[in-house]
XYZ file of C-alpha atoms in Angstrom:
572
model
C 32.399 -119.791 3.810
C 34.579 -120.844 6.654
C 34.894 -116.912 7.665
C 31.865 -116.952 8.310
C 32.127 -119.655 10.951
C 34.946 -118.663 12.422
C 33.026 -115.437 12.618
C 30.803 -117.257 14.955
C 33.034 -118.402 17.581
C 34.523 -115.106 18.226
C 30.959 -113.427 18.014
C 29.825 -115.810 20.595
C 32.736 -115.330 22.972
C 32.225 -111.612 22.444
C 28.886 -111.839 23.157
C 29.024 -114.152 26.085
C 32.435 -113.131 27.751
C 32.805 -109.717 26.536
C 36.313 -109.819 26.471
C 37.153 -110.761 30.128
C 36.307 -107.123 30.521
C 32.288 -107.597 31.352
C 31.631 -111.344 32.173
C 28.179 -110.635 33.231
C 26.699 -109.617 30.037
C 23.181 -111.024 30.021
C 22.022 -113.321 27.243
C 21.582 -112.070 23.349
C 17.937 -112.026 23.884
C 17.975 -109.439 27.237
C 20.708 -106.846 26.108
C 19.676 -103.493 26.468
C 20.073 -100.114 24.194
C 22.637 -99.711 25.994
C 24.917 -102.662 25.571
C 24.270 -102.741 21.911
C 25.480 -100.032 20.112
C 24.795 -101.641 16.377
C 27.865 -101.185 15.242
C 28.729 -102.523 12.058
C 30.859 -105.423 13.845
C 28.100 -106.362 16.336
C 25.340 -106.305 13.684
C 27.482 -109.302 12.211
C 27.862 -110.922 15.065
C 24.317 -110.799 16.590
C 23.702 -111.743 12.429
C 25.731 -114.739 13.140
C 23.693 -116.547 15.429
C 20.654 -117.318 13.090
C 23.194 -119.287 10.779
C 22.229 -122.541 12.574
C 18.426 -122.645 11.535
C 19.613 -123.153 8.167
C 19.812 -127.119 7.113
C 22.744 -129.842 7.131
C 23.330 -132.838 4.928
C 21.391 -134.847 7.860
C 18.199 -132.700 7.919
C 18.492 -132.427 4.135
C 18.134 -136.620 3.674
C 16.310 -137.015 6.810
C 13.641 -135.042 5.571
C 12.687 -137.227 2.483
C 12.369 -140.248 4.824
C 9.300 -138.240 6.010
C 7.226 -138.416 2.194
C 6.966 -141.457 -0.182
C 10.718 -141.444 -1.720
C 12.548 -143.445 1.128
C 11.436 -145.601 3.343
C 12.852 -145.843 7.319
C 12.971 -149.353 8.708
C 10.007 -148.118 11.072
C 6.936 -146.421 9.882
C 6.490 -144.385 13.612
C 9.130 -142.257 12.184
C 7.270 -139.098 11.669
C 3.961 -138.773 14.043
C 2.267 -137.418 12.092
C 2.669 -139.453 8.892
C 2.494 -142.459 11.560
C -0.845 -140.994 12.807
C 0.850 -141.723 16.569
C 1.119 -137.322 17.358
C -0.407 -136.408 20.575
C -0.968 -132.804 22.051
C 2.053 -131.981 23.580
C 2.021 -130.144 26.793
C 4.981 -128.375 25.743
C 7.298 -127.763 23.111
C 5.898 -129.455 20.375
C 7.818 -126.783 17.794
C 5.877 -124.118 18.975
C 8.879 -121.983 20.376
C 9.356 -117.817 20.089
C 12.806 -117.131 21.312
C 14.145 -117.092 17.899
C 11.415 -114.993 16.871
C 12.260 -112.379 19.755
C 16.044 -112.317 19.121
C 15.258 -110.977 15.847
C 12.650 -108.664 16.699
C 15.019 -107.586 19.569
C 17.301 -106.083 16.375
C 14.293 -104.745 14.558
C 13.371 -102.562 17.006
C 16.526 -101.074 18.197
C 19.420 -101.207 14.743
C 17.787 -97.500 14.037
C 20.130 -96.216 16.769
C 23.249 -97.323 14.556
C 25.482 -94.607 13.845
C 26.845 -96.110 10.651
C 25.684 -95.711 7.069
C 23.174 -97.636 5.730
C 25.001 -98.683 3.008
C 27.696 -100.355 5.633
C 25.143 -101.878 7.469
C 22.800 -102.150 5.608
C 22.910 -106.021 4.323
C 22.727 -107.392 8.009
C 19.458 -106.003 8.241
C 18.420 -107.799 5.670
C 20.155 -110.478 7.022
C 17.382 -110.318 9.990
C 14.561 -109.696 8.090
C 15.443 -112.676 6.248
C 15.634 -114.536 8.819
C 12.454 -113.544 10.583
C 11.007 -114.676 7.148
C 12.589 -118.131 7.565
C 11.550 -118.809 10.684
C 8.152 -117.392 10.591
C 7.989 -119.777 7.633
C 9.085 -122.979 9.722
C 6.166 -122.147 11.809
C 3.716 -121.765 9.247
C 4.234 -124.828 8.055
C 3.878 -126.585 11.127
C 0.856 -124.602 12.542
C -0.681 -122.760 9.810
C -2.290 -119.333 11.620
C 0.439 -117.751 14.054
C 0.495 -114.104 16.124
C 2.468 -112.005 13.645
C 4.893 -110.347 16.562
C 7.024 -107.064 15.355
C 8.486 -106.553 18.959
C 10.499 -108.267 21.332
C 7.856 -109.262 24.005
C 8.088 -109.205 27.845
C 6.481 -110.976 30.387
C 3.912 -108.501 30.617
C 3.031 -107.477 27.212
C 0.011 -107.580 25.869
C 1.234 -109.176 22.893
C 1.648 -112.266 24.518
C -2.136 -112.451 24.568
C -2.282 -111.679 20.781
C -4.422 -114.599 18.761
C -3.714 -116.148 15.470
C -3.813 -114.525 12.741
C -4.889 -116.380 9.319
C -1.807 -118.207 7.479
C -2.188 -115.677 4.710
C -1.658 -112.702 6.960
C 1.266 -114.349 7.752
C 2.539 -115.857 4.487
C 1.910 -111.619 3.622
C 3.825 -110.736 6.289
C 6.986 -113.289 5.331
C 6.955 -112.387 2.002
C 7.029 -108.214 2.782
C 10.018 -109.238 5.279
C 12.214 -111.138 2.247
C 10.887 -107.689 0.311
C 13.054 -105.920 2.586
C 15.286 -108.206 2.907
C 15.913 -108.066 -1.062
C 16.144 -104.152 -1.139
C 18.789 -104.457 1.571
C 20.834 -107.649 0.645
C 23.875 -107.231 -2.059
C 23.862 -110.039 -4.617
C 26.038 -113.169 -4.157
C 29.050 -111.960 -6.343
C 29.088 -108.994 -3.433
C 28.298 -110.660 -0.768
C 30.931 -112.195 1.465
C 31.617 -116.330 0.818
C 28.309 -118.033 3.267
C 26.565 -114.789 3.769
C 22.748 -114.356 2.982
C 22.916 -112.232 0.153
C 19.978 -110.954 -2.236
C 19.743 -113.817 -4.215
C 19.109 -116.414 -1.793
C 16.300 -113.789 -0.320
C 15.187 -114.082 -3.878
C 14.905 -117.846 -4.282
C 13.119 -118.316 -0.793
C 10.639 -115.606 -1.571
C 9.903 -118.030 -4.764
C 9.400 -120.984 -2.695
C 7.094 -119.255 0.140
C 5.227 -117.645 -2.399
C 4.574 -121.272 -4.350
C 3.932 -123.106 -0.928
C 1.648 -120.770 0.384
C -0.560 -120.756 -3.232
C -0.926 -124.179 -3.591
C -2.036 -124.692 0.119
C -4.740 -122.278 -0.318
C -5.732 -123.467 -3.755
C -5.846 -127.338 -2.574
C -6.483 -127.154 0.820
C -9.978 -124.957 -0.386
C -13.068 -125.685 1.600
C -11.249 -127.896 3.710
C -10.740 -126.936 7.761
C -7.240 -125.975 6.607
C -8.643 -123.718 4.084
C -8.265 -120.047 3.871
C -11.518 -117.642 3.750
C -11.814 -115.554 0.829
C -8.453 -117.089 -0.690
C -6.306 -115.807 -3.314
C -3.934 -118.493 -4.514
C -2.805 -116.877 -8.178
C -1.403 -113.605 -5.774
C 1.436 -116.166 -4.794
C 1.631 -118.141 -7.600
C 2.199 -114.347 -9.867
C 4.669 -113.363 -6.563
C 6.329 -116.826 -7.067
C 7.011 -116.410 -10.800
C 7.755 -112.621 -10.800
C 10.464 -113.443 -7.647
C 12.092 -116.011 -9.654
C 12.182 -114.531 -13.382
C 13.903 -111.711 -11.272
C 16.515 -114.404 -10.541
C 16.177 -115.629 -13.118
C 17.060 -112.161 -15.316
C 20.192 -111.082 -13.808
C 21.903 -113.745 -15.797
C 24.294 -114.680 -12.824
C 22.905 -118.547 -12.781
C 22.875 -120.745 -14.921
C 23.057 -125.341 -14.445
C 25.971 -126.792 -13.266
C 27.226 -128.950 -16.754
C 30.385 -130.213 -18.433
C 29.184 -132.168 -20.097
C 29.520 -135.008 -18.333
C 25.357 -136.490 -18.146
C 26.216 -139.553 -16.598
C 27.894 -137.428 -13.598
C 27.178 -134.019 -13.235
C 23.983 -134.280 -11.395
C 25.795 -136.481 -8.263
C 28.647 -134.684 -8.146
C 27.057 -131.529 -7.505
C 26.523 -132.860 -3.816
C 29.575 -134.492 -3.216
C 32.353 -131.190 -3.470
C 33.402 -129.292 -0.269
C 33.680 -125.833 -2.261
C 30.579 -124.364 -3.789
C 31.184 -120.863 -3.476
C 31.724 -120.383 -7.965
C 29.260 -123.231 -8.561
C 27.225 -121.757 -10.968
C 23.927 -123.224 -9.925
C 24.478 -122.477 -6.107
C 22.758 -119.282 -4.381
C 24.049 -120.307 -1.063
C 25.674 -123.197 0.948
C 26.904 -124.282 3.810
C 30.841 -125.052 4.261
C 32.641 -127.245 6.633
C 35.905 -126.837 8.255
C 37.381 -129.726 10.815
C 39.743 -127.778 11.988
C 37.350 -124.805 13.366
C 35.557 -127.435 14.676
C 32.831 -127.243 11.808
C 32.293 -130.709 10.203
C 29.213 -131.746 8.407
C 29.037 -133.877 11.549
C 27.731 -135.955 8.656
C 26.673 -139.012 10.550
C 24.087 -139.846 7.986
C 26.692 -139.470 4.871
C 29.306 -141.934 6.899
C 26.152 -144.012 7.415
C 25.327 -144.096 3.223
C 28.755 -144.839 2.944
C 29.440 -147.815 5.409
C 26.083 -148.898 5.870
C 23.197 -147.107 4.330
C 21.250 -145.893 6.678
C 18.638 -143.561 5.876
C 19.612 -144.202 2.418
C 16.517 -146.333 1.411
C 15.087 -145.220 -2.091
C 11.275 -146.413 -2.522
C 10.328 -147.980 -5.756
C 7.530 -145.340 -6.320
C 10.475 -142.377 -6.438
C 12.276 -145.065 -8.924
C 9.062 -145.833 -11.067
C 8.914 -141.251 -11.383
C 12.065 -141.381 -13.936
C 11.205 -141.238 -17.309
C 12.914 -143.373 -20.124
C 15.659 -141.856 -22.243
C 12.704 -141.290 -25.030
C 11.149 -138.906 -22.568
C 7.899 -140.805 -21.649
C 7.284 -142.601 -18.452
C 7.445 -146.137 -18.224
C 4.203 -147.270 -18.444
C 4.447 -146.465 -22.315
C 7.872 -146.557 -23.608
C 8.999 -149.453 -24.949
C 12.647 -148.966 -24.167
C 11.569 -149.898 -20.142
C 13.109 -153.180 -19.500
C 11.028 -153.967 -16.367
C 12.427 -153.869 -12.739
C 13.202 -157.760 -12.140
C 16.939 -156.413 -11.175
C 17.766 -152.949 -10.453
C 20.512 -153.127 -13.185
C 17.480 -153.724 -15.760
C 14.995 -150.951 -14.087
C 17.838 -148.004 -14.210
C 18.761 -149.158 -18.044
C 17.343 -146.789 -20.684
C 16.082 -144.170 -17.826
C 16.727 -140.655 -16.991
C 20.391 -140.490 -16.310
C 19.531 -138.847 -12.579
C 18.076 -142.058 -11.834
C 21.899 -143.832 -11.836
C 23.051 -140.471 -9.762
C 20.358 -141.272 -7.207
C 20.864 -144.763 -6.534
C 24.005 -146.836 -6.249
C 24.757 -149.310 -9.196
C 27.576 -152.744 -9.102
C 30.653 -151.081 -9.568
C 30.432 -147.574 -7.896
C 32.679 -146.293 -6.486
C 31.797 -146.780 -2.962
C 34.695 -145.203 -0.653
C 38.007 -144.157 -1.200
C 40.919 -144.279 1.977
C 44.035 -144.152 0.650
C 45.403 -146.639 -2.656
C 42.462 -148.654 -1.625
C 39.273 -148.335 -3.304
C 35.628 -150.235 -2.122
C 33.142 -151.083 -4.912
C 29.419 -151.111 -4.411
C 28.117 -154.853 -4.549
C 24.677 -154.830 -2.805
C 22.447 -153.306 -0.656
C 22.843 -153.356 2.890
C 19.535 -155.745 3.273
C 21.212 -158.055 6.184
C 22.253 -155.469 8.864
C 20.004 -154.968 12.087
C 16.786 -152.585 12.260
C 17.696 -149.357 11.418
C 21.228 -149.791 10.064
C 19.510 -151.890 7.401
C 18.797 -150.602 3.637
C 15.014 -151.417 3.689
C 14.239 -151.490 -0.366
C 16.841 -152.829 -1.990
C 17.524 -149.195 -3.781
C 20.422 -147.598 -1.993
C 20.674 -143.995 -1.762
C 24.026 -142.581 -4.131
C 22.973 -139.269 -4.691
C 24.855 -137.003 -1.208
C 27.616 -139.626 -0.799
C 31.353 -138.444 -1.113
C 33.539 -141.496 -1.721
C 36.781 -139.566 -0.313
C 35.280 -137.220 1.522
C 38.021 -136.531 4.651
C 36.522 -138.023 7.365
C 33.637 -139.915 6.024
C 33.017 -143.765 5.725
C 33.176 -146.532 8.326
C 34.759 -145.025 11.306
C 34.843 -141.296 10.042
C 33.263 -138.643 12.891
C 33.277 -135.511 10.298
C 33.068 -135.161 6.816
C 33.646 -131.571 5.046
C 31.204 -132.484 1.771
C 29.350 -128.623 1.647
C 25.509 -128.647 1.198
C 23.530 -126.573 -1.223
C 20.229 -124.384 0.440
C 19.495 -122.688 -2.171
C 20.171 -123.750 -5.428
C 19.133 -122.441 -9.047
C 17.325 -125.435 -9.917
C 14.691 -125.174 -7.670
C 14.223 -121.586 -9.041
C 13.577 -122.658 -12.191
C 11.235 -125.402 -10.956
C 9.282 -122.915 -8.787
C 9.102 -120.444 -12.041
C 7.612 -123.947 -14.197
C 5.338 -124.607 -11.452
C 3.741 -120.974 -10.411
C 3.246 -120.439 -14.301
C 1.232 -123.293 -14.840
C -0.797 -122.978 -11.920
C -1.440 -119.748 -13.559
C -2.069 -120.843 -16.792
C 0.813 -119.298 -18.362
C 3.087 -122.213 -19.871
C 4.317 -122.103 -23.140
C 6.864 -123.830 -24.874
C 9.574 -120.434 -23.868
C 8.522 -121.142 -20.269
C 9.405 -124.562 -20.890
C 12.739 -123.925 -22.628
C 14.314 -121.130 -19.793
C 12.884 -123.609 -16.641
C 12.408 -127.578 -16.876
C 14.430 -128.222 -20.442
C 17.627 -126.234 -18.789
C 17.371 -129.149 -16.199
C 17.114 -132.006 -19.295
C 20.040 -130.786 -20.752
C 22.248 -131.415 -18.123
C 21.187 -135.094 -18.398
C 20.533 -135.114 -21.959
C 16.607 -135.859 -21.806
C 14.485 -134.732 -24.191
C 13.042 -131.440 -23.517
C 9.605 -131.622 -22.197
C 7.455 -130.083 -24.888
C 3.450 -128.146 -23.335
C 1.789 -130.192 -25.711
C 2.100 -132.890 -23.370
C 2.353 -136.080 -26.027
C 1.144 -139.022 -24.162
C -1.321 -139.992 -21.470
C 0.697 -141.934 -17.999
C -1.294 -144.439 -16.293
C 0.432 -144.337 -12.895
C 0.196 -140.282 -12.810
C 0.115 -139.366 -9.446
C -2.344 -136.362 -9.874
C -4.783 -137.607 -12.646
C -7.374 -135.220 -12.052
C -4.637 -132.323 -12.958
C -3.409 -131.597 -16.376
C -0.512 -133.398 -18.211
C 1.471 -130.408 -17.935
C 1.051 -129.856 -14.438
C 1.416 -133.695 -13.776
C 4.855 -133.304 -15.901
C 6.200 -130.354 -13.869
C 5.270 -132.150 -10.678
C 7.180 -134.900 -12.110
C 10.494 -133.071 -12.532
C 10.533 -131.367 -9.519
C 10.002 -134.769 -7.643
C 13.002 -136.300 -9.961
C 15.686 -133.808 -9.643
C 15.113 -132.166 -6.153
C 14.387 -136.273 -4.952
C 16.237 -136.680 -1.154
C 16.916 -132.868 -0.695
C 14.092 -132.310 1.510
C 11.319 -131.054 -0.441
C 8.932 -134.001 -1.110
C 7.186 -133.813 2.216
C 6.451 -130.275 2.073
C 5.406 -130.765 -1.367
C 2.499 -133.535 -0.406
C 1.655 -131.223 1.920
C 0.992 -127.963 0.219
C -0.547 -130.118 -2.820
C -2.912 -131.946 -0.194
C -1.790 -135.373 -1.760
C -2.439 -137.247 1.036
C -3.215 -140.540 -1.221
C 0.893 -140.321 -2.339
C 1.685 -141.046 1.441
C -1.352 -143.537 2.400
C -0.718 -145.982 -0.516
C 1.921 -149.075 -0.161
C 5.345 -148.256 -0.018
C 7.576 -150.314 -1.633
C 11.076 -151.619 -2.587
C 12.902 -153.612 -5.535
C 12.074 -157.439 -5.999
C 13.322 -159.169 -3.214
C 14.165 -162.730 -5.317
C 17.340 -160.561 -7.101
C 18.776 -160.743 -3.765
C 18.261 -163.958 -2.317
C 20.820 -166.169 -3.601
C 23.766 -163.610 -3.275
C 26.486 -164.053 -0.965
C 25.106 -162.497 2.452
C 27.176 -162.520 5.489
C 25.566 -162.029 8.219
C 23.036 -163.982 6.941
C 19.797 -162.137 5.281
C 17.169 -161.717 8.311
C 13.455 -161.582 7.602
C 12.557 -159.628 4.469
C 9.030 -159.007 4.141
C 7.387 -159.293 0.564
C 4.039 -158.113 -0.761
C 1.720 -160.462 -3.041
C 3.855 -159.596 -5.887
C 7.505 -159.997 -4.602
C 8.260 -156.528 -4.003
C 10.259 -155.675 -0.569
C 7.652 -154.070 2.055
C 9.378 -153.073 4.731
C 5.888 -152.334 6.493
C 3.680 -155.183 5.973
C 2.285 -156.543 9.087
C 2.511 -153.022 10.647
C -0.555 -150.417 10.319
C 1.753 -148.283 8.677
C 1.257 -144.748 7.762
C -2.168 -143.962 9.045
C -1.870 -140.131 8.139
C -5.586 -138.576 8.765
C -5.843 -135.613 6.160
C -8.909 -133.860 9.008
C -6.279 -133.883 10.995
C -2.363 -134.255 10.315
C -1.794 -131.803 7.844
C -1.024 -129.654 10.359
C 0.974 -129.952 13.647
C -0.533 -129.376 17.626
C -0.249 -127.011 19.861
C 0.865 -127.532 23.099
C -1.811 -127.599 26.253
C 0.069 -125.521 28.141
C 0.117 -122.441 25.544
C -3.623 -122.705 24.918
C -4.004 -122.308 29.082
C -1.549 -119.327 29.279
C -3.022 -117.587 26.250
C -6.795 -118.360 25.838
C -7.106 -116.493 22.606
C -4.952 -119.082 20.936
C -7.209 -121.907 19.284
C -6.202 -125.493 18.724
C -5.616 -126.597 15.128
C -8.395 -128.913 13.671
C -9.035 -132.303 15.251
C -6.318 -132.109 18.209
C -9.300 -130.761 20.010
């Protein structure tokens, strides 16, 4: 993938310098028809620049402290979670330029005189990522303006309103169409290039995100008139059984149950991975770390690493049922007793005495305890330190390390086959074959018991009890083996779970700690009524208003220029 990379730099100083020949090229985003002749070589290039939307190891654990598996040592984290988001006058996420750039390409790559079949994957490139970006912004604002042209300051565009989120999740979804007619498969793609499959996997995920939002968000002001929900959930399915078909994925396994899981996310070369669609590489000496502050930080002092006990308490027991009926659950007095006899993801996920913490040299660092006694946000805030993403020797990471090269999955196959589980039971469509190509090809790699669709036992603590058992159960996986990747907060939000986010979060029991051997000395700890660490007692905590924050703001100053653009509900 590192071609790809240093790909970029030259691109860049092509684009910017022009060889030393034309120094006063404008900007990417004002070159004219006449400047851009679409070759082959510049449509990689201009490709190039849209590399950096996609996510790091930081944005990939960051995004988790955002939903109910970690905790942050503050809860005003995310606003909007916190309830603290204002209008902004500006900014606010709402930006176009990307937008533009690739609309810039879309309306003038016709005048290429190259075959298609040369250039023909860097279009898709573009249209796929006019479908990602689009889809950041649906997320955050629900209805957009659906632009197809690179605006000026004059056009009438600019005045366009907002058109309903399923207009737009239509329009994403025919982009990544195009995208997939254009795009080569990864086996002929070139290593860190968007190739078909990836286009394949993301048009499983819109398709599922936009579906559930309309079914669960119905007759609510985030609602969508005259709503179809089982068109995405069937486009969700068919996109990944096409994936799914072509037989070139399959889990990541040797065998090895106790270790496979982790050390998928801890290798710096993912490119024959069998369960990997795409990923991004690193490469210190192009100047393209991981710039994995947050992995040095899980390594030497766990921040952001902060598991909550309600992500723990989702891992069933080796018998396959949850805990709140199997008798092989030992209870959670110590984390060594509430990991024993659990789903073996659970010890992949969070550190145990005795891992292997870090690696420099002949001298190897053990895992002892949670970083409970370091200041504010350096602090683990649970009890349950994050595992899962940390790379032991990784070159460069741990105390004092600036760059780490650990690669990070996008897209991977098991959120393919979670996306198929999901989008067939929403339809109604599970059997046990569903079952057996999807969710049980996960439970192998752990050695769980598959899950069977006669769901055999009723859970207490389900998170969705007015849903069915099987749809609890999928829910359940997905949350278990895509946990800290980035998902979970997206997931509350297209499921409209807004109880999973307002409800006490906490951490391990706090007396397991208190006699051990602290230096510095253990600071406040806060406890709830039944000796479980609660980082946000005495605070008002997550006051997330579901009239309101399921959605982001737009800024004052966009509403002013454009008067046909209305706010989203309750920022009024």
């Amino acid at each position: 993938m590192k071609n790809i990379f240093i790909t970029m730099i030259c691109g860049t100083m092509i684009f910017l310098t022009a060889c030393e020949k034309e120094l006063d090229l404008p900007p990417l985003d004002s070159i004219t028809d006449q400047e851009l002749a679409f070759s082959r070589t510049e449509m990689e290039l201009y490709a190039n620049q849209f590399y950096t939307m996609l996510p790091n190891f930081e944005s990939m654990v960051y995004g988790d402290l955002s939903s109910d598996n970690m905790i942050y040592f503050t809860y005003l984290f995310n606003g909007r979670l916190a309830g603290t988001i204002v209008v902004p006058e500006s900014g606010g996420g709402w930006s176009w330029g990307t937008i533009r750039a690739l609309n810039y390409f879309l309306a003038n790559y016709r005048k290429t005189q190259e075959p298609i079949e040369t250039v023909g994957p860097y279009i898709g490139e573009i249209h796929f990522f006019k479908a990602y970006a689009y889809f950041n912004l649906l997320q955050a604002f629900g209805d957009l303006p659906w632009l197809s042209a690179p605006l000026n300051t004059d056009s009438e565009e600019l005045f366009d309103p907002r058109l309903s989120r399923s207009v737009i999740a239509d329009s994403i979804l025919v982009n990544l169409d195009k995208a997939i007619t254009l795009l080569n498969p990864k086996n002929a793609t070139p290593a860190g290039r968007v190739n078909k499959d990836a286009a394949l996997a993301f048009q499983s995920r819109v398709a599922l995100y936009e579906g559930s939002w309309e079914k669960y968000h119905a007759g609510t002001p985030f609602g969508v008139a005259n709503s179809d929900p089982n068109k995405y959930f069937r486009k969700a399915a068919d996109a990944a059984k096409q994936l799914m078909d072509t037989g070139g994925y399959s889990i990541h396994s040797t065998g090895d149950i106790e270790g496979d899981y982790w050390r998928l996310f801890n290798q710096e070369d993912l490119q024959a991975n069998p369960e990997v669609i795409l990923w991004r590489d690193y490469d210190v000496e192009f100047g393209f770390s991981g710039t994995h502050q947050a992995q040095n930080r899980l390594l030497s002092d766990g921040t952001f690493g902060s598991v909550s006990k309600q992500l723990v308490d989702s891992y069933l027991t080796t018998d396959g049922t949850p805990i709140s009926v199997s008798a092989l659950y030992q209870g959670d007095a110590t984390v060594e007793l509430a990991v024993a006899n659990r789903d073996p993801r659970l010890t992949q996920t969070i550190y145990q005495i005795g891992h292997v913490q870090r690696i420099v040299g002949v001298d190897t660092t053990y895992y002892e305890r949670p970083f409970l006694n370091l200041p504010a946000r350096n602090a683990n805030t649970t009890g349950y330190q994050l595992f899962k993403g940390t790379d032991p020797d990784a070159p460069g990471g741990g105390p004092g390390g600036q760059a780490s090269t650990t690669a990070n999955p996008i897209f991977r196959y098991a959120e393919v086959l979670l996306n198929y589980a999901e989008a067939k039971a929403e339809l109604g469509e599970v059997d046990q074959a569903v079952l057996d190509e999807s969710v049980n090809l996960l439970r192998d790699r752990v050695g769980m018991p598959h899950m069977d669709a006669n769901i055999g036992f009723t859970d207490a603590d389900w998170e969705f009890p007015s849903l069915s058992p099987l749809i609890n159960e999928i829910r359940r996986e997905r949350k278990v083996e895509l946990a800290c990747e980035n998902f979970r907060f997206h997931d509350i939000m297209r499921w409209r779970a807004h109880h999973l986010i307002l409800r006490p979060l906490t951490g391990a029991p706090f007396a397991q700690f208190e006699n051990m051997p602290w230096s510095p000395p253990l600071g406040e700890i806060k406890v709830d009524d039944n000796g479980y660490i609660y980082p946000f007692k005495d605070t008002p905590g997550w006051q997330f208003d579901p009239a309101i924050h399921y959605l982001s703001p737009l800024p004052t100053q966009q509403l002013v220029l454009n008067p046909n653009l209305t706010q989203n509900p309750g920022y009024d």
